[in-house]
Amino acid sequence: SIGYISLPTHLSMNEKDNFSYADTLRKQIRLLDEKYSIKGWIVDLRGNGGGNMWPMLAGLNPIIEDGTVGYFVSKGKRIKWQSTSKNNYKCKNLHNKIAILIDSLTGSSGEMAAISLLGRENSKSFGTKTSGYTTANQNFKLSNGAMLFLATAYCEDRTKKKYIGKITPDVEVSDNTKTITKSKEWLLE
């Protein structure tokens, strides 16, 4: 009755690779949702060091309602992260609990994927503090041809809660082997 989804790091900026990553996640979610009576989801972001956040958000879309799932905030302006159905499949129950597993190796876009699920009424995070790369980066070309990447924005979840630095889980579990057990207990409450 519990669906398990593991999101690995995705470093590609190639459109075909991005589609494949998101589509694989969506197909696996659909397979689980159609075959079983899912009462809750575990989204495992442990070890996800980041890369390209957009395929991650697109891949998770079937388990959540469409709409704004987070923001980048810079100079007082909010840039929305929208999650919209790409394959027209939505899970049978979009209000299921979602347990988000994080650890010290969850960073950057892995943290953005976590933030996109936080702030939901039925979401809770488990594990240890993340890496702390909860920023949007902008590249600047220098006169010698080198590129400089600077953090230019911080993140907020759908409720506009700020995430600056490391994400502290709702339920801290220092023993990584017990993280799934703790999240299952909560999902089955």
XYZ file of N, CA and C in Angstrom:
567
model
N 0.808 -1.210 0.000
C 0.000 0.000 0.000
C 0.853 1.277 0.000
N 2.172 1.119 -0.020
C 3.057 2.284 -0.045
C 3.855 2.260 -1.341
N 3.774 3.355 -2.088
C 4.559 3.490 -3.313
C 5.912 4.084 -2.984
N 6.969 3.512 -3.575
C 8.332 3.986 -3.329
C 8.917 4.525 -4.629
N 9.416 5.760 -4.579
C 10.029 6.405 -5.734
C 11.403 6.913 -5.319
N 12.428 6.513 -6.060
C 13.779 7.000 -5.814
C 14.159 7.947 -6.948
N 14.573 9.150 -6.605
C 14.995 10.121 -7.607
C 16.504 10.296 -7.550
N 17.211 9.774 -8.546
C 18.661 9.964 -8.575
C 19.027 11.354 -9.099
N 20.269 11.718 -8.924
C 20.818 12.942 -9.492
C 20.583 12.936 -10.997
N 20.284 14.101 -11.552
C 20.112 14.223 -13.013
C 20.853 15.474 -13.472
N 22.005 15.275 -14.099
C 22.863 16.399 -14.453
C 22.658 16.940 -15.858
N 21.914 16.260 -16.688
C 21.803 16.632 -18.099
C 20.963 17.889 -18.313
N 21.333 18.639 -19.321
C 20.525 19.767 -19.796
C 19.983 19.449 -21.191
N 20.224 18.212 -21.656
C 19.763 17.755 -22.959
C 18.259 17.482 -22.903
N 17.506 18.060 -23.831
C 16.047 17.950 -23.817
C 15.574 16.498 -23.862
N 16.217 15.680 -24.677
C 15.831 14.271 -24.797
C 16.079 13.521 -23.489
N 17.237 13.754 -22.880
C 17.564 13.120 -21.600
C 16.599 13.575 -20.500
N 16.274 14.857 -20.516
C 15.354 15.399 -19.508
C 13.975 14.766 -19.622
N 13.485 14.647 -20.861
C 12.189 14.017 -21.084
C 12.217 12.565 -20.618
N 13.295 11.858 -20.948
C 13.414 10.445 -20.579
C 13.404 10.266 -19.064
N 14.134 11.111 -18.344
C 14.179 11.048 -16.878
C 12.775 11.230 -16.300
N 12.100 12.318 -16.706
C 10.762 12.619 -16.174
C 9.759 11.552 -16.587
N 9.823 11.116 -17.836
C 8.867 10.141 -18.339
C 9.021 8.789 -17.632
N 10.259 8.404 -17.344
C 10.500 7.153 -16.614
C 9.852 7.214 -15.235
N 10.029 8.330 -14.534
C 9.404 8.491 -13.210
C 7.887 8.437 -13.321
N 7.326 9.175 -14.277
C 5.864 9.206 -14.437
C 5.305 7.816 -14.746
N 5.990 7.070 -15.621
C 5.524 5.726 -15.978
C 5.561 4.789 -14.783
N 6.618 4.873 -13.973
C 6.722 4.014 -12.791
C 5.640 4.355 -11.766
N 5.386 5.645 -11.590
C 4.328 6.071 -10.668
C 2.979 5.546 -11.155
N 2.713 5.704 -12.428
C 1.441 5.237 -12.988
C 1.283 3.728 -12.823
N 2.361 2.985 -13.097
C 2.340 1.530 -12.951
C 1.972 1.139 -11.525
N 2.605 1.761 -10.548
C 2.316 1.455 -9.144
C 0.881 1.845 -8.778
N 0.468 3.033 -9.212
C -0.859 3.537 -8.863
C -1.978 2.703 -9.480
N -1.773 2.225 -10.701
C -2.806 1.423 -11.346
C -2.848 -0.018 -10.827
N -1.692 -0.534 -10.441
C -1.608 -1.934 -10.009
C -1.995 -2.132 -8.542
N -1.716 -1.135 -7.707
C -1.925 -1.277 -6.269
C -2.845 -0.187 -5.730
N -3.352 -0.416 -4.541
C -4.141 0.587 -3.845
C -3.184 1.370 -2.939
N -2.595 2.428 -3.490
C -1.565 3.197 -2.782
C -2.219 4.111 -1.747
N -1.713 4.002 -0.513
C -2.215 4.836 0.578
C -1.232 5.957 0.934
N -0.011 5.865 0.412
C 1.005 6.878 0.672
C 2.229 6.634 -0.185
N 3.041 7.667 -0.337
C 4.240 7.595 -1.178
C 5.485 7.916 -0.368
N 6.553 7.208 -0.681
C 7.882 7.568 -0.181
C 8.651 8.096 -1.382
N 9.125 9.341 -1.276
C 9.966 9.934 -2.312
C 11.363 10.030 -1.720
N 12.252 9.182 -2.218
C 13.606 9.067 -1.668
C 14.570 9.955 -2.443
N 14.998 11.022 -1.795
C 15.943 11.966 -2.383
C 17.320 11.862 -1.744
N 17.522 10.829 -0.934
C 18.825 10.654 -0.296
C 19.872 10.407 -1.375
N 20.972 11.123 -1.279
C 22.051 10.965 -2.256
C 21.836 11.732 -3.549
N 20.699 12.404 -3.688
C 20.435 13.178 -4.907
C 21.152 14.517 -4.776
N 22.314 14.601 -5.409
C 23.144 15.800 -5.315
C 22.739 16.927 -6.229
N 21.679 16.741 -7.004
C 21.172 17.849 -7.793
C 21.292 17.679 -9.286
N 21.537 18.797 -9.949
C 21.586 18.819 -11.407
C 20.480 19.698 -11.947
N 19.587 19.088 -12.718
C 18.496 19.819 -13.354
C 17.201 19.503 -12.606
N 16.628 20.502 -11.961
C 15.445 20.282 -11.131
C 14.171 20.053 -11.930
N 14.078 20.602 -13.132
C 12.819 20.576 -13.875
C 12.368 19.174 -14.245
N 13.239 18.275 -14.709
C 12.781 16.901 -14.955
C 12.338 16.189 -13.676
N 12.959 16.531 -12.546
C 12.560 15.933 -11.269
C 11.132 16.352 -10.921
N 10.851 17.656 -11.043
C 9.512 18.152 -10.735
C 8.486 17.576 -11.707
N 8.849 17.500 -12.984
C 7.926 16.936 -13.980
C 7.649 15.467 -13.698
N 8.656 14.738 -13.257
C 8.486 13.318 -12.956
C 7.589 13.065 -11.764
N 7.589 13.977 -10.805
C 6.764 13.832 -9.602
C 5.329 14.318 -9.795
N 5.041 14.960 -10.905
C 3.733 15.579 -11.118
C 2.535 14.661 -10.903
N 2.568 13.376 -11.300
C 1.364 12.547 -11.130
C 0.897 12.374 -9.689
N 1.765 12.606 -8.688
C 1.357 12.364 -7.297
C 0.834 13.618 -6.597
N 0.890 14.773 -7.275
C 0.448 16.027 -6.660
C -0.504 16.774 -7.598
N -1.212 17.724 -7.036
C -2.086 18.565 -7.851
C -1.242 19.535 -8.667
N -1.738 19.894 -9.851
C -1.069 20.896 -10.677
C -1.092 22.241 -9.966
N -0.087 23.053 -10.251
C -0.057 24.400 -9.691
C 1.334 24.794 -9.261
N 1.401 25.829 -8.449
C 2.677 26.346 -7.956
C 3.185 25.443 -6.838
N 4.429 24.975 -6.974
C 5.012 24.069 -5.978
C 6.208 24.682 -5.254
N 6.580 25.899 -5.623
C 7.696 26.564 -4.974
C 8.042 27.845 -5.708
N 9.073 28.528 -5.172
C 9.486 29.808 -5.739
C 10.998 29.987 -5.613
N 11.569 30.722 -6.568
C 12.864 31.352 -6.391
C 12.557 32.792 -6.032
N 13.272 33.346 -5.037
C 13.041 34.722 -4.619
C 14.348 35.488 -4.738
N 14.291 36.587 -5.484
C 15.464 37.433 -5.690
C 15.015 38.879 -5.802
N 15.642 39.735 -5.047
C 15.338 41.168 -5.076
C 13.846 41.431 -4.881
N 13.231 40.657 -3.987
C 11.828 40.848 -3.670
C 10.849 40.287 -4.687
N 11.337 39.698 -5.759
C 10.465 39.120 -6.782
C 10.432 37.606 -6.639
N 9.239 37.030 -6.821
C 9.063 35.579 -6.757
C 8.906 35.027 -8.170
N 9.677 33.999 -8.465
C 9.541 33.287 -9.729
C 8.957 31.921 -9.387
N 7.747 31.645 -9.893
C 7.022 30.419 -9.555
C 7.650 29.191 -10.202
N 7.578 28.085 -9.453
C 7.862 26.768 -10.021
C 6.495 26.142 -10.276
N 6.152 25.952 -11.500
C 4.867 25.363 -11.850
C 5.025 23.866 -12.114
N 4.076 23.103 -11.640
C 4.006 21.677 -11.944
C 2.711 21.450 -12.705
N 2.850 20.980 -13.938
C 1.707 20.775 -14.817
C 1.786 19.394 -15.428
N 0.661 18.728 -15.516
C 0.614 17.373 -16.069
C 1.086 17.354 -17.508
N 2.043 16.467 -17.797
C 2.583 16.342 -19.149
C 2.007 15.141 -19.885
N 1.544 14.164 -19.161
C 1.018 12.970 -19.834
C -0.445 12.730 -19.465
N -1.051 13.740 -18.855
C -2.461 13.695 -18.475
C -2.801 12.577 -17.499
N -1.811 12.009 -16.813
C -2.103 10.996 -15.802
C -1.923 11.600 -14.425
N -2.926 11.419 -13.599
C -2.852 11.795 -12.194
C -3.228 10.574 -11.375
N -2.551 10.412 -10.259
C -2.846 9.292 -9.367
C -4.286 9.358 -8.872
N -4.777 8.205 -8.446
C -6.166 8.100 -7.984
C -6.441 9.014 -6.798
N -5.459 9.167 -5.920
C -5.644 10.008 -4.742
C -4.489 11.001 -4.645
N -4.758 12.256 -4.948
C -3.725 13.300 -4.902
C -3.543 13.880 -3.504
N -4.286 13.332 -2.537
C -4.166 13.814 -1.157
C -3.491 12.784 -0.250
N -2.917 11.748 -0.863
C -2.161 10.761 -0.082
C -1.005 11.436 0.642
N -0.610 10.844 1.741
C 0.573 11.314 2.441
C 1.800 11.068 1.561
N 2.779 11.968 1.667
C 4.057 11.807 0.974
C 5.169 11.980 1.995
N 5.979 10.927 2.155
C 7.158 10.981 3.021
C 8.358 11.301 2.138
N 9.072 12.356 2.477
C 10.219 12.813 1.698
C 11.480 12.448 2.477
N 12.324 11.593 1.885
C 13.550 11.165 2.550
C 14.723 12.013 2.071
N 15.444 12.608 3.022
C 16.579 13.473 2.711
C 17.762 13.109 3.591
N 18.950 13.492 3.142
C 20.155 13.294 3.946
C 21.188 14.361 3.591
N 22.371 14.249 4.151
C 23.408 15.261 3.940
C 23.898 15.303 2.493
N 23.598 14.274 1.713
C 23.987 14.247 0.301
C 22.884 14.762 -0.621
N 21.723 15.109 -0.052
C 20.651 15.714 -0.838
C 21.013 17.176 -1.010
N 21.265 17.594 -2.233
C 21.700 18.964 -2.454
C 21.134 19.574 -3.713
N 21.128 20.900 -3.731
C 20.780 21.665 -4.916
C 19.415 21.251 -5.467
N 19.366 20.721 -6.678
C 18.077 20.344 -7.273
C 17.395 19.218 -6.506
N 18.146 18.383 -5.815
C 17.542 17.387 -4.937
C 16.768 18.075 -3.818
N 17.332 19.176 -3.322
C 16.642 19.965 -2.299
C 15.414 20.669 -2.887
N 15.521 21.112 -4.149
C 14.370 21.757 -4.797
C 13.222 20.755 -4.956
N 13.554 19.516 -5.302
C 12.515 18.477 -5.414
C 11.832 18.281 -4.061
N 12.626 18.281 -2.975
C 12.048 18.154 -1.631
C 11.140 19.351 -1.328
N 11.626 20.554 -1.610
C 10.856 21.773 -1.337
C 9.537 21.756 -2.113
N 9.555 21.206 -3.331
C 8.336 21.178 -4.147
C 7.234 20.322 -3.516
N 7.616 19.416 -2.625
C 6.634 18.564 -1.945
C 6.324 19.056 -0.532
N 7.225 19.853 0.032
C 6.997 20.394 1.373
C 5.925 21.488 1.299
N 5.260 21.714 2.392
C 4.200 22.713 2.413
C 2.846 22.125 2.031
N 2.846 20.909 1.514
C 1.581 20.206 1.273
C 1.019 19.795 2.627
N -0.276 19.696 2.708
C -0.928 19.305 3.956
C -0.468 17.927 4.421
N -0.244 17.003 3.517
C 0.077 15.623 3.872
C 1.499 15.215 3.517
N 2.453 16.125 3.656
C 3.858 15.800 3.403
C 4.672 15.993 4.664
N 5.664 15.124 4.826
C 6.560 15.217 5.977
C 7.929 14.704 5.531
N 8.995 15.364 5.990
C 10.355 14.946 5.630
C 10.998 14.159 6.765
N 11.849 13.202 6.359
C 12.521 12.289 7.292
C 13.989 12.184 6.920
N 14.850 12.067 7.922
C 16.273 11.837 7.669
C 17.139 12.816 8.415
N 18.154 13.314 7.707
C 19.095 14.266 8.296
C 19.102 15.544 7.458
N 19.757 16.582 7.978
C 19.834 17.862 7.268
C 20.472 17.666 5.893
N 20.007 18.477 4.946
C 20.512 18.401 3.576
C 21.835 19.162 3.443
N 22.357 19.206 2.232
C 23.648 19.856 1.950
C 23.621 21.369 2.133
N 22.481 21.984 1.856
C 22.373 23.426 2.065
C 22.603 24.271 0.825
N 22.310 23.720 -0.349
C 22.463 24.479 -1.596
C 21.094 24.882 -2.136
N 20.312 25.536 -1.282
C 18.936 25.903 -1.621
C 18.908 27.288 -2.269
N 19.597 27.403 -3.387
C 19.687 28.674 -4.094
C 19.493 28.461 -5.588
N 19.198 29.551 -6.268
C 19.222 29.555 -7.727
C 20.539 30.195 -8.123
N 21.172 29.607 -9.100
C 22.462 30.124 -9.552
C 22.322 30.806 -10.899
N 23.123 31.825 -11.084
C 23.145 32.530 -12.362
C 24.591 32.544 -12.830
N 24.787 32.347 -14.140
C 26.154 32.358 -14.644
C 26.469 33.713 -15.267
N 27.708 34.124 -15.064
C 28.213 35.379 -15.593
C 29.497 35.083 -16.351
N 29.559 35.543 -17.602
C 30.761 35.329 -18.408
C 31.761 36.437 -18.102
N 32.981 36.027 -17.779
C 34.038 36.974 -17.465
C 34.782 37.363 -18.735
N 35.542 38.444 -18.673
C 36.235 38.968 -19.848
C 37.267 37.992 -20.420
N 37.771 37.079 -19.584
C 38.754 36.105 -20.070
C 38.096 34.829 -20.599
N 36.763 34.832 -20.679
C 36.031 33.680 -21.197
C 35.570 32.700 -20.131
N 36.086 32.841 -18.930
C 35.678 31.951 -17.835
C 34.244 32.291 -17.416
N 33.612 31.316 -16.772
C 32.246 31.519 -16.278
C 32.264 31.545 -14.754
N 31.486 32.436 -14.186
C 31.340 32.555 -12.745
C 29.876 32.272 -12.412
N 29.639 31.323 -11.530
C 28.287 30.996 -11.095
C 28.076 31.560 -9.695
N 27.044 32.362 -9.548
C 26.738 32.969 -8.258
C 25.318 32.623 -7.837
N 25.149 32.411 -6.548
C 23.806 32.213 -6.003
C 23.119 33.569 -6.002
N 21.987 33.650 -6.711
C 21.303 34.932 -6.856
C 19.888 34.937 -6.282
N 19.422 33.781 -5.795
C 18.070 33.723 -5.238
C 18.006 32.611 -4.200
N 17.070 32.740 -3.284
C 16.797 31.659 -2.331
C 15.465 31.020 -2.698
N 15.074 29.981 -1.974
C 13.872 29.224 -2.318
C 12.792 29.353 -1.245
N 11.545 29.183 -1.706
C 10.393 29.092 -0.828
C 9.530 27.934 -1.304
N 8.819 27.309 -0.355
C 7.888 26.252 -0.763
C 6.565 26.899 -1.180
N 5.583 26.090 -1.463
C 4.291 26.580 -1.965
C 3.583 27.488 -0.979
N 3.929 27.392 0.327
C 3.305 28.254 1.337
C 4.130 29.515 1.590
N 5.192 29.670 0.829
C 6.130 30.798 0.918
C 7.034 30.724 2.152
N 7.192 29.521 2.693
C 8.163 29.314 3.768
C 9.555 29.347 3.143
N 10.458 30.133 3.728
C 11.816 30.300 3.205
C 12.687 29.093 3.534
N 13.554 28.759 2.589
C 14.570 27.725 2.790
C 15.908 28.350 2.413
N 16.666 28.707 3.430
C 17.985 29.284 3.218
C 18.969 28.368 3.919
N 19.853 27.773 3.153
C 20.802 26.814 3.721
C 20.191 25.428 3.809
N 20.604 24.687 4.800
C 20.196 23.285 4.940
C 18.721 23.150 5.297
N 18.095 22.118 4.730
C 16.717 21.794 5.099
C 16.775 20.833 6.281
N 16.133 21.201 7.368
C 16.037 20.327 8.534
C 14.790 19.480 8.392
N 14.923 18.150 8.473
C 13.735 17.300 8.304
C 12.744 17.475 9.446
N 11.477 17.197 9.144
C 10.436 17.232 10.173
C 10.702 16.176 11.231
N 11.190 15.003 10.797
C 11.522 13.909 11.710
C 12.990 13.549 11.470
N 13.833 13.898 12.444
C 15.263 13.593 12.292
C 15.515 12.134 12.634
N 16.170 11.450 11.695
C 16.525 10.044 11.863
C 17.998 9.932 11.515
N 18.840 9.792 12.529
C 20.287 9.787 12.291
C 20.785 8.477 11.694
N 20.075 7.384 11.936
C 20.453 6.085 11.381
C 19.751 5.920 10.034
N 20.512 6.049 8.950
C 19.952 6.024 7.597
C 19.149 4.757 7.313
N 19.489 3.657 7.967
C 18.771 2.400 7.723
C 17.370 2.411 8.330
N 17.110 3.318 9.262
C 15.798 3.384 9.915
C 14.883 4.454 9.310
N 15.393 5.207 8.331
C 14.607 6.298 7.752
C 13.341 5.779 7.082
N 13.456 4.721 6.298
C 12.279 4.163 5.620
C 11.289 3.615 6.646
N 11.786 2.942 7.675
C 10.911 2.393 8.715
C 10.100 3.496 9.376
N 10.772 4.591 9.742
C 10.074 5.717 10.396
C 9.033 6.331 9.465
N 9.403 6.471 8.183
C 8.457 7.079 7.248
C 7.260 6.167 7.017
N 7.475 4.843 6.963
C 6.355 3.906 6.802
C 5.403 3.985 7.999
N 5.959 4.077 9.201
C 5.110 4.193 10.389
C 4.174 5.388 10.274
N 4.716 6.533 9.830
C 3.898 7.732 9.679
C 2.860 7.553 8.567
N 3.266 6.967 7.443
C 2.352 6.785 6.326
C 1.169 5.888 6.678
N 1.407 4.916 7.566
C 0.360 3.957 7.918
C -0.465 4.359 9.135
N -0.162 5.510 9.732
C -0.934 5.998 10.900
C -2.388 6.221 10.517
